[in-house]
mmCIF file with all atom_site columns, C-alpha atoms in Angstrom:
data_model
loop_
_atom_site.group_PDB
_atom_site.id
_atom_site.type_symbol
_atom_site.label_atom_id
_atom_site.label_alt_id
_atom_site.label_comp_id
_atom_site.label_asym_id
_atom_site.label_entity_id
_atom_site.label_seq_id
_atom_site.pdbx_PDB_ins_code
_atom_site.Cartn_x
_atom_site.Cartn_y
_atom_site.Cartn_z
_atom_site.occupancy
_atom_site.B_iso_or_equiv
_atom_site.pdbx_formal_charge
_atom_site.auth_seq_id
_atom_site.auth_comp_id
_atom_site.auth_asym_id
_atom_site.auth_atom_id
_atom_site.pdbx_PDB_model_num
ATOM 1   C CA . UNK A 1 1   ? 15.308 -43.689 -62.149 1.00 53.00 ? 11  UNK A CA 1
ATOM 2   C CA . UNK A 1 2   ? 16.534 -39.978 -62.654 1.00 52.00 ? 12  UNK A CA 1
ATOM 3   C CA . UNK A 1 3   ? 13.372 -38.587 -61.289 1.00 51.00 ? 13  UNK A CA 1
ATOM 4   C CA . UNK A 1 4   ? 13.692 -40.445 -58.291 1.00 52.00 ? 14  UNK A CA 1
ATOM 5   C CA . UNK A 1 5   ? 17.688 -39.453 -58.325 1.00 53.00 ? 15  UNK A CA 1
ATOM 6   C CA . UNK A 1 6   ? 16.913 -36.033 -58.556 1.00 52.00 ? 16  UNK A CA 1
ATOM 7   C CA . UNK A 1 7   ? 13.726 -36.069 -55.824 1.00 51.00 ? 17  UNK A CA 1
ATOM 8   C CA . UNK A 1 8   ? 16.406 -37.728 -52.840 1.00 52.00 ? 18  UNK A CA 1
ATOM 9   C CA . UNK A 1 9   ? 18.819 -34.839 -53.759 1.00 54.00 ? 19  UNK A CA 1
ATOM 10  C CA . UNK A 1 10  ? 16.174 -32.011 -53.409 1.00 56.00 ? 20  UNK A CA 1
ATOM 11  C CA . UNK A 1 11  ? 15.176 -33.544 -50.291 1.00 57.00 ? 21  UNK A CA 1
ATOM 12  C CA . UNK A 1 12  ? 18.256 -33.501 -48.894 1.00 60.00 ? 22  UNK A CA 1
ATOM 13  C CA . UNK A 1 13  ? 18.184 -30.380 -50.061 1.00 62.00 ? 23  UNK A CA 1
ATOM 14  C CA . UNK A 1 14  ? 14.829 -29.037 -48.468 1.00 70.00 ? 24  UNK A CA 1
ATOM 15  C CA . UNK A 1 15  ? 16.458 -31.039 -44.955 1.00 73.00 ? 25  UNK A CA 1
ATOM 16  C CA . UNK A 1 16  ? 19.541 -29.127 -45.046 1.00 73.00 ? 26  UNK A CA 1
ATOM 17  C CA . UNK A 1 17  ? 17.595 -25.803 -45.271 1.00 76.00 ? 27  UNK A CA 1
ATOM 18  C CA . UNK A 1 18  ? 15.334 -26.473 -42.533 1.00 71.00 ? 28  UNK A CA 1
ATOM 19  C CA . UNK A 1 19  ? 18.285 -27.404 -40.019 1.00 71.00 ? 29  UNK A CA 1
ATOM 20  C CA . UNK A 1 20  ? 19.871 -24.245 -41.015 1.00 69.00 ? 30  UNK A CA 1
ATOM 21  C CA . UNK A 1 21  ? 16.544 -22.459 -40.006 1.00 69.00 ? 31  UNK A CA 1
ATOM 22  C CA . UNK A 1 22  ? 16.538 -24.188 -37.241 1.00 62.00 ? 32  UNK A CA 1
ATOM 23  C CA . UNK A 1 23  ? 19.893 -23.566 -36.378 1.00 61.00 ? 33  UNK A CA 1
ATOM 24  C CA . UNK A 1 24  ? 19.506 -19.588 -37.247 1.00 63.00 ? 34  UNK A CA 1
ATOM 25  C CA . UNK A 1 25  ? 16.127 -19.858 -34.386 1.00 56.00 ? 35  UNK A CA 1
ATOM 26  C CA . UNK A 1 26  ? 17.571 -21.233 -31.697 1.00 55.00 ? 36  UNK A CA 1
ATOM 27  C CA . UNK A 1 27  ? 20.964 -18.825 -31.770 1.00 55.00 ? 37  UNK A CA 1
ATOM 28  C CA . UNK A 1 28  ? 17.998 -16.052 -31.615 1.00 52.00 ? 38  UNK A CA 1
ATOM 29  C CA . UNK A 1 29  ? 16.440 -17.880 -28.889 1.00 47.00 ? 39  UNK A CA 1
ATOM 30  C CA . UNK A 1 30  ? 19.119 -18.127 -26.907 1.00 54.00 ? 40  UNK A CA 1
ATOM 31  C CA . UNK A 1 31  ? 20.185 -14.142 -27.163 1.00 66.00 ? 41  UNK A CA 1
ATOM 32  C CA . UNK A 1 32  ? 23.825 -14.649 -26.181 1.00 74.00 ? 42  UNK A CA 1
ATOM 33  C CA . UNK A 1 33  ? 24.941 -11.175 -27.209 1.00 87.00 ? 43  UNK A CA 1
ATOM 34  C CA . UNK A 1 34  ? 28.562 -11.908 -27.289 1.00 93.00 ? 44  UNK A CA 1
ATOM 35  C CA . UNK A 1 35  ? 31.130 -14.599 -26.821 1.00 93.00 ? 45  UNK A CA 1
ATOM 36  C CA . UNK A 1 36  ? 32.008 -15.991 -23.589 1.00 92.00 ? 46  UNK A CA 1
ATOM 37  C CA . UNK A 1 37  ? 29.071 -14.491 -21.464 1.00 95.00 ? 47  UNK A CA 1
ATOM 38  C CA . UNK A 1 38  ? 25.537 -16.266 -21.146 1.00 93.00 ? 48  UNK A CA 1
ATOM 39  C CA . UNK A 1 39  ? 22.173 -14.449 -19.046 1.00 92.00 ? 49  UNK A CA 1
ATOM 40  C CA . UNK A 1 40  ? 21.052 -16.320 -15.629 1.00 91.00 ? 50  UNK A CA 1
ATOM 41  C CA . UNK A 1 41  ? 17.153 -17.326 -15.416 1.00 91.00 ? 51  UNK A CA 1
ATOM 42  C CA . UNK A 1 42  ? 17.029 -14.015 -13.120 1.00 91.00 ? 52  UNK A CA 1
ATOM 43  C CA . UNK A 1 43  ? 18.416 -11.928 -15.758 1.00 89.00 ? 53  UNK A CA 1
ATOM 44  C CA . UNK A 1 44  ? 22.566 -11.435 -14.355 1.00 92.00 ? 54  UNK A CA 1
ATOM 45  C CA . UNK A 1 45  ? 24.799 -11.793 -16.918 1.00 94.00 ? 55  UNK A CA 1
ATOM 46  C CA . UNK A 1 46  ? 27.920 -13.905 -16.221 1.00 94.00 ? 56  UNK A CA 1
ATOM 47  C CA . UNK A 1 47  ? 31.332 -14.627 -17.994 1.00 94.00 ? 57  UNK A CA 1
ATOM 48  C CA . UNK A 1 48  ? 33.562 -17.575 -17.738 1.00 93.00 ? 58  UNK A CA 1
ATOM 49  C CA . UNK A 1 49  ? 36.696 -18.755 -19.862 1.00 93.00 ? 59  UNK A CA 1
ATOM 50  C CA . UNK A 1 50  ? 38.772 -22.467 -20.261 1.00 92.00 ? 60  UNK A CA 1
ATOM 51  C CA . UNK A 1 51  ? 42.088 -22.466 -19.287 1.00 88.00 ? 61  UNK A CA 1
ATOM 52  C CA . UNK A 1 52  ? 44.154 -23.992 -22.443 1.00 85.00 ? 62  UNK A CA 1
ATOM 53  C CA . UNK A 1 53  ? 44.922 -27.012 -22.293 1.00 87.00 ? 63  UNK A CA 1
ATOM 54  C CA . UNK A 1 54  ? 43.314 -27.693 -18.993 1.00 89.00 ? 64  UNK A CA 1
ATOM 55  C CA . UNK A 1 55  ? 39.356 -28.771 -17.937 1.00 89.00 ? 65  UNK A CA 1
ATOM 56  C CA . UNK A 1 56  ? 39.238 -26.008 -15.837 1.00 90.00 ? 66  UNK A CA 1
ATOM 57  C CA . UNK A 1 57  ? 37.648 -22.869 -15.862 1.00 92.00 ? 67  UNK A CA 1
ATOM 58  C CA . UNK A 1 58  ? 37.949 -19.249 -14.718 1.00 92.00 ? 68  UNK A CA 1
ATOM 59  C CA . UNK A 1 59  ? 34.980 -17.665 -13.353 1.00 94.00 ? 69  UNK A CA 1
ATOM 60  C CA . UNK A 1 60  ? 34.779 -13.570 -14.398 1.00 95.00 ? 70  UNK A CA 1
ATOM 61  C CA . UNK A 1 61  ? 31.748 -12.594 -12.433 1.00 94.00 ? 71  UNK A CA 1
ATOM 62  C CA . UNK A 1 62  ? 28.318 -11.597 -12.890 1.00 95.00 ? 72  UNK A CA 1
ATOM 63  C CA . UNK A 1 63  ? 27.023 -8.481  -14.161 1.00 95.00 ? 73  UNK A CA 1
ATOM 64  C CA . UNK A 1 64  ? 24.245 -6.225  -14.438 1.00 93.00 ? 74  UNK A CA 1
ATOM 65  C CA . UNK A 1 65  ? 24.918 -5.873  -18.130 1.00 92.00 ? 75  UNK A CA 1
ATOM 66  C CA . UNK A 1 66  ? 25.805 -7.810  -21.565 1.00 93.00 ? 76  UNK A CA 1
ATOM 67  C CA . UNK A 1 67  ? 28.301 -5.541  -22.588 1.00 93.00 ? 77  UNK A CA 1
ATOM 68  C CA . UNK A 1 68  ? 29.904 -5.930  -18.834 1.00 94.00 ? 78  UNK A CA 1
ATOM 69  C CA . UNK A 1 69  ? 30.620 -9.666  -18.947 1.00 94.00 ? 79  UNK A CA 1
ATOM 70  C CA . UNK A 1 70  ? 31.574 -9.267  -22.349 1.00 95.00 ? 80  UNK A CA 1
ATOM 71  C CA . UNK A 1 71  ? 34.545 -6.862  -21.589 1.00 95.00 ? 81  UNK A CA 1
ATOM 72  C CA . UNK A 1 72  ? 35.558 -9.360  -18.457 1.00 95.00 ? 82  UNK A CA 1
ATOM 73  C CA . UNK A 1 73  ? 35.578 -12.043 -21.004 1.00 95.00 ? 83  UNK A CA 1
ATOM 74  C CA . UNK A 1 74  ? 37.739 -9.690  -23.536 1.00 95.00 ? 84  UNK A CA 1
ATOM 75  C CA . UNK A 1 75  ? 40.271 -9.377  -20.918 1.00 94.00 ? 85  UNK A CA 1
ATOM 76  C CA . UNK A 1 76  ? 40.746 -12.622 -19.859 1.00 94.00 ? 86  UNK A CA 1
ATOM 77  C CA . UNK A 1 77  ? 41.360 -14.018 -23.330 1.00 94.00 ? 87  UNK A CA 1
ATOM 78  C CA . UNK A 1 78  ? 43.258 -10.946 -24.438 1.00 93.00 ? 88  UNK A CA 1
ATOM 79  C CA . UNK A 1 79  ? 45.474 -12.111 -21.141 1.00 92.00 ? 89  UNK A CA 1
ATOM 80  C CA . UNK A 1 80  ? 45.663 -16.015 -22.145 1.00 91.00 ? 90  UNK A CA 1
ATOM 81  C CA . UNK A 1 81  ? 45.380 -16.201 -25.778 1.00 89.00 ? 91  UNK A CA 1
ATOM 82  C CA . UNK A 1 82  ? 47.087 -12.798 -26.844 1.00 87.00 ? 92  UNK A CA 1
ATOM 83  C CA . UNK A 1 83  ? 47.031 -10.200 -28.943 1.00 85.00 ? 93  UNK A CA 1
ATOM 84  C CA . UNK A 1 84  ? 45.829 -12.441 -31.606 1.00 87.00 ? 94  UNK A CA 1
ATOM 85  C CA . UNK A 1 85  ? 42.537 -13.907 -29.502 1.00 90.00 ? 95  UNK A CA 1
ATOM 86  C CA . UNK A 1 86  ? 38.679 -13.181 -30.872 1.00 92.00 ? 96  UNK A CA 1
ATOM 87  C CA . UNK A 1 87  ? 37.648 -10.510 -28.967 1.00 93.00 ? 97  UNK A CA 1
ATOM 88  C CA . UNK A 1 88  ? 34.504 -8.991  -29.099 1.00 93.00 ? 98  UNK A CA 1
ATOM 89  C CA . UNK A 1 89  ? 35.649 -5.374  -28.480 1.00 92.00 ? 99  UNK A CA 1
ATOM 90  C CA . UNK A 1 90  ? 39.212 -5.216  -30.264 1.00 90.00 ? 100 UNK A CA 1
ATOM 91  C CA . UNK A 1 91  ? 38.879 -1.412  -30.618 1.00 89.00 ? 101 UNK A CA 1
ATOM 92  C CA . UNK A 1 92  ? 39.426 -1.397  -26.652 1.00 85.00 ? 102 UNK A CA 1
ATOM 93  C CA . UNK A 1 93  ? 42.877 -3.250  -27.030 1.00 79.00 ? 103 UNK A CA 1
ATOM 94  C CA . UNK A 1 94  ? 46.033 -2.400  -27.519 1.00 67.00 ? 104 UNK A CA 1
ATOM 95  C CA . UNK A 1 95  ? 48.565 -4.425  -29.897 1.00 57.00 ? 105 UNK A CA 1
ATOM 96  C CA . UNK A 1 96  ? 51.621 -5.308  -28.653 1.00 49.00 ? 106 UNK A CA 1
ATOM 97  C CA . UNK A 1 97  ? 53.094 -7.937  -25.964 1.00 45.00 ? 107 UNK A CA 1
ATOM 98  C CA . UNK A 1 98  ? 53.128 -6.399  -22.637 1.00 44.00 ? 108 UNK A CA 1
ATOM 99  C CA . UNK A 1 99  ? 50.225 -4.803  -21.194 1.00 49.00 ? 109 UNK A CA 1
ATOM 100 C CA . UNK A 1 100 ? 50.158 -2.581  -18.302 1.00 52.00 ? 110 UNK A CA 1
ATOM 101 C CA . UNK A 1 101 ? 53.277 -4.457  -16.335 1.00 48.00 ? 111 UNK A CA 1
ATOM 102 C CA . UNK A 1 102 ? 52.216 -7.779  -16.737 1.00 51.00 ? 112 UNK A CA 1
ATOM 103 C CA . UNK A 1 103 ? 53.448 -10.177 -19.760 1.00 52.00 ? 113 UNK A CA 1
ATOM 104 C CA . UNK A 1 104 ? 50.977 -12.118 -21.345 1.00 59.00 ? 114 UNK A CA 1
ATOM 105 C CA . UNK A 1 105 ? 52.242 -15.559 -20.651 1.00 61.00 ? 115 UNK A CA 1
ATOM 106 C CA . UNK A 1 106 ? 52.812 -15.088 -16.894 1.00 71.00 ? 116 UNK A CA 1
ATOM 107 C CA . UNK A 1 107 ? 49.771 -14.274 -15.059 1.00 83.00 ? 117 UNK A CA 1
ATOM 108 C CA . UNK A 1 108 ? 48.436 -16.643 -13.642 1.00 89.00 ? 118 UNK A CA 1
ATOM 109 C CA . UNK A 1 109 ? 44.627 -17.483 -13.295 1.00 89.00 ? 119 UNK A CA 1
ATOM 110 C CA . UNK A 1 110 ? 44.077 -16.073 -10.152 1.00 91.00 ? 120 UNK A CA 1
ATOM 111 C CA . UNK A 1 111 ? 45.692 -12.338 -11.651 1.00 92.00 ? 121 UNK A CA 1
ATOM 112 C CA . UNK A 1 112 ? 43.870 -12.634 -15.105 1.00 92.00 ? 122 UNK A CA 1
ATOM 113 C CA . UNK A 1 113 ? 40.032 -13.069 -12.621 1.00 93.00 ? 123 UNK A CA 1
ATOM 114 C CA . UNK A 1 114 ? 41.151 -10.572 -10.721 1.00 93.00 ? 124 UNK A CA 1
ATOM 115 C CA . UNK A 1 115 ? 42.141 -7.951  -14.047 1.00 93.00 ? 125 UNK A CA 1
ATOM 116 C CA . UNK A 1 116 ? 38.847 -9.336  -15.763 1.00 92.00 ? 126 UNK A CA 1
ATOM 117 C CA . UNK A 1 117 ? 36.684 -8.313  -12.368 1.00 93.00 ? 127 UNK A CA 1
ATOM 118 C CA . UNK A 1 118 ? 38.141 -4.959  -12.813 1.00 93.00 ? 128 UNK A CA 1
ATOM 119 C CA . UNK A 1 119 ? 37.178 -4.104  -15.981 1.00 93.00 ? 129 UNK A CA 1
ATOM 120 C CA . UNK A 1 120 ? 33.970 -5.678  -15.661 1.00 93.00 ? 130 UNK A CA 1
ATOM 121 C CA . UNK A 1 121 ? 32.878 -3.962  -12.815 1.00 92.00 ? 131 UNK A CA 1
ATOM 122 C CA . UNK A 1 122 ? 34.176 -0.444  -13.856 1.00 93.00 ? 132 UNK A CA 1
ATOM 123 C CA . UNK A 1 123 ? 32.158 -1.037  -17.004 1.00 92.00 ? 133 UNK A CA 1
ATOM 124 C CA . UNK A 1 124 ? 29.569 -2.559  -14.776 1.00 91.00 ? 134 UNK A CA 1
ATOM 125 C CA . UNK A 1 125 ? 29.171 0.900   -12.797 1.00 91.00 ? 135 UNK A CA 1
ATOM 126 C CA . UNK A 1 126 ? 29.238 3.135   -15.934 1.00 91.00 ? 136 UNK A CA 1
ATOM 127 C CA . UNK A 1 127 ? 26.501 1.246   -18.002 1.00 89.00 ? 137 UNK A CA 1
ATOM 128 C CA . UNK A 1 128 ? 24.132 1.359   -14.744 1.00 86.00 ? 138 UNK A CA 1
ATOM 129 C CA . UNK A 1 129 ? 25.108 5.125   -14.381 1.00 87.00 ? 139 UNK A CA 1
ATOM 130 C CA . UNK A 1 130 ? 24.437 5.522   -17.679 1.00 85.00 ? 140 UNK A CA 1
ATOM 131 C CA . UNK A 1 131 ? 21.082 3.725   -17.623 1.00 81.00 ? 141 UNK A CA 1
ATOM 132 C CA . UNK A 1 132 ? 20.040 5.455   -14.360 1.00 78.00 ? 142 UNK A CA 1
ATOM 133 C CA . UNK A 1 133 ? 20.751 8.920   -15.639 1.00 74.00 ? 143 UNK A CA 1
ATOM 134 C CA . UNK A 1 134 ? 18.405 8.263   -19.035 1.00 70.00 ? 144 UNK A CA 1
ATOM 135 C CA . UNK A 1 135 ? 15.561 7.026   -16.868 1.00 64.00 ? 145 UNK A CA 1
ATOM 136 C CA . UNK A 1 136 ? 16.391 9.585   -13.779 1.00 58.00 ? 146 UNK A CA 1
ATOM 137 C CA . UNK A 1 137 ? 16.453 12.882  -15.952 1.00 56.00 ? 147 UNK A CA 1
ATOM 138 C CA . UNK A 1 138 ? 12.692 11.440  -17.378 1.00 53.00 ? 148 UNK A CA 1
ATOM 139 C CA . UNK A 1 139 ? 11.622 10.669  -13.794 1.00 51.00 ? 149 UNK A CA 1
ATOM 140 C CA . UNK A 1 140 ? 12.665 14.036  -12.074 1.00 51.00 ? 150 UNK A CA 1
ATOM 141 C CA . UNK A 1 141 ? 9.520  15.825  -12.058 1.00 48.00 ? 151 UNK A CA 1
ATOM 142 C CA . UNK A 1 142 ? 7.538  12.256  -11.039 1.00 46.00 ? 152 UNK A CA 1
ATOM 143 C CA . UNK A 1 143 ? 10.033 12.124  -8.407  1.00 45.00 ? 153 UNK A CA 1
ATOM 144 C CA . UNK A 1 144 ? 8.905  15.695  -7.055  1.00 45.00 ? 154 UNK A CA 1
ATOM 145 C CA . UNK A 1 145 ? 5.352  14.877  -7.482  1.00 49.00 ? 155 UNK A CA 1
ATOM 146 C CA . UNK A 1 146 ? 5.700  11.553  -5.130  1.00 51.00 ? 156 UNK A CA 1
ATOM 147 C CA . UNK A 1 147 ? 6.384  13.217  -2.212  1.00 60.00 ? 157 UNK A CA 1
ATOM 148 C CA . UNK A 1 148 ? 9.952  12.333  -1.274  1.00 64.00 ? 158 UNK A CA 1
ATOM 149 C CA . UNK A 1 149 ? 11.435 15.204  -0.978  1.00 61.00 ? 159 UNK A CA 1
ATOM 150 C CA . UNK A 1 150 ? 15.144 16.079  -1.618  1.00 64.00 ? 160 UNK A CA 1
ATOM 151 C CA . UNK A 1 151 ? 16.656 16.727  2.215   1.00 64.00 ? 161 UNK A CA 1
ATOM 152 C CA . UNK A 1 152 ? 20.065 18.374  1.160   1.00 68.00 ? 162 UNK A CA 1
ATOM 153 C CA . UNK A 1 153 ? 17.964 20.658  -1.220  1.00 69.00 ? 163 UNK A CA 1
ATOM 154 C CA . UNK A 1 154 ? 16.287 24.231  0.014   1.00 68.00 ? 164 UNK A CA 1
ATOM 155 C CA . UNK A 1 155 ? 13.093 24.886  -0.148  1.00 65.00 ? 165 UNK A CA 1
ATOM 156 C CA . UNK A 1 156 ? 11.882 27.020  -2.664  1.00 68.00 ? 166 UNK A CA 1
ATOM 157 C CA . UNK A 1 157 ? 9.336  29.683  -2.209  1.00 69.00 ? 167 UNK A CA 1
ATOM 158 C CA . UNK A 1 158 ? 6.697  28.023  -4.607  1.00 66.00 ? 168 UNK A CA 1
ATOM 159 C CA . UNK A 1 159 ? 7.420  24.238  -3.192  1.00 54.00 ? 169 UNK A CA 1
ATOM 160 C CA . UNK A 1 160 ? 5.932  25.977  0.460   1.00 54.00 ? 170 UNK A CA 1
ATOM 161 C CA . UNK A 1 161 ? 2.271  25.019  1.458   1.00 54.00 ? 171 UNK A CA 1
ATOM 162 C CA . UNK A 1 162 ? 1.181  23.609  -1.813  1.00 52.00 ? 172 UNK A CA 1
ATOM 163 C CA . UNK A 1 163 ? 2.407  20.459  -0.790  1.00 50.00 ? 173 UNK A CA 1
ATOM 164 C CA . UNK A 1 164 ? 0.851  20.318  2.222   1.00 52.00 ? 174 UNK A CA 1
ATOM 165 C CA . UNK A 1 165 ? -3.393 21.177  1.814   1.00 48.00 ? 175 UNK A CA 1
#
């Protein structure tokens, strides 16, 4: 009777490992960066929030980028929950109660989609820029070898009738 005692408790176990695995694989499957944001089948990234105590929700765009929706989400929470919300930049927050104007507790959900829309699409822009300018500064001479030239640029002497034989 203790072998068999002992066998149903390493089985449970053996069960309870494999639904942590299981658990651990589909959090990877899923890739969800950061809290509040999930990716579109096309590959935009949007961010949406709760109201407290209501069904509702507030929509905080869609973005080119992770880290985009993620800020949008930071701000809206930082905006309804406070300085004492899970955030997942806190380095970009300031502590304290009132925040640019506004206090915390009287914006309403209109004013805290339009602050998160800010922020996301300023960050938005500069992680495109960002991207563009790695890829565009690797891609400069291709860009001179496919034949679209730059118009606001003047010729240069050795750029004259090679081009054109």
């Amino acid at each position: 009777m203790d072998g068999e005692c002992c066998s149903t408790s390493s089985a449970t176990a053996n069960s309870a490992e494999k639904r942590k695995q299981l658990h651990k694989q589909q959090q990877q499957q899923q890739e969800k960066p950061y809290r509040g944001i999930r990716m579109r089948k096309w590959g935009k990234w949007v961010a949406e929030i709760r109201e407290p105590n209501k069904r509702s929700r507030i929509w905080l765009g869609s973005y080119t980028t992770p880290v985009a929706a993620a800020r949008a989400y930071d701000t809206a929470v930082f905006y309804l929950r406070g300085p004492t919300a899970r955030l997942n930049f806190p380095e970009y927050f300031v502590d304290g109660e009132e925040e640019g104007g506004h206090h915390l507790s009287d914006m309403s959900a209109a004013s805290i989609r339009k602050k998160a829309a800010e922020v996301g699409a300023r960050v938005d822009a500069l992680e495109t820029a960002l991207q563009g300018s790695s890829s565009s500064s690797s891609s400069n001479t291709s860009r001179r070898i496919s034949g679209k030239p730059d118009l606001n640029e003047y010729p240069s002497p050795e750029d004259g009738d090679d081009d054109q034989r």
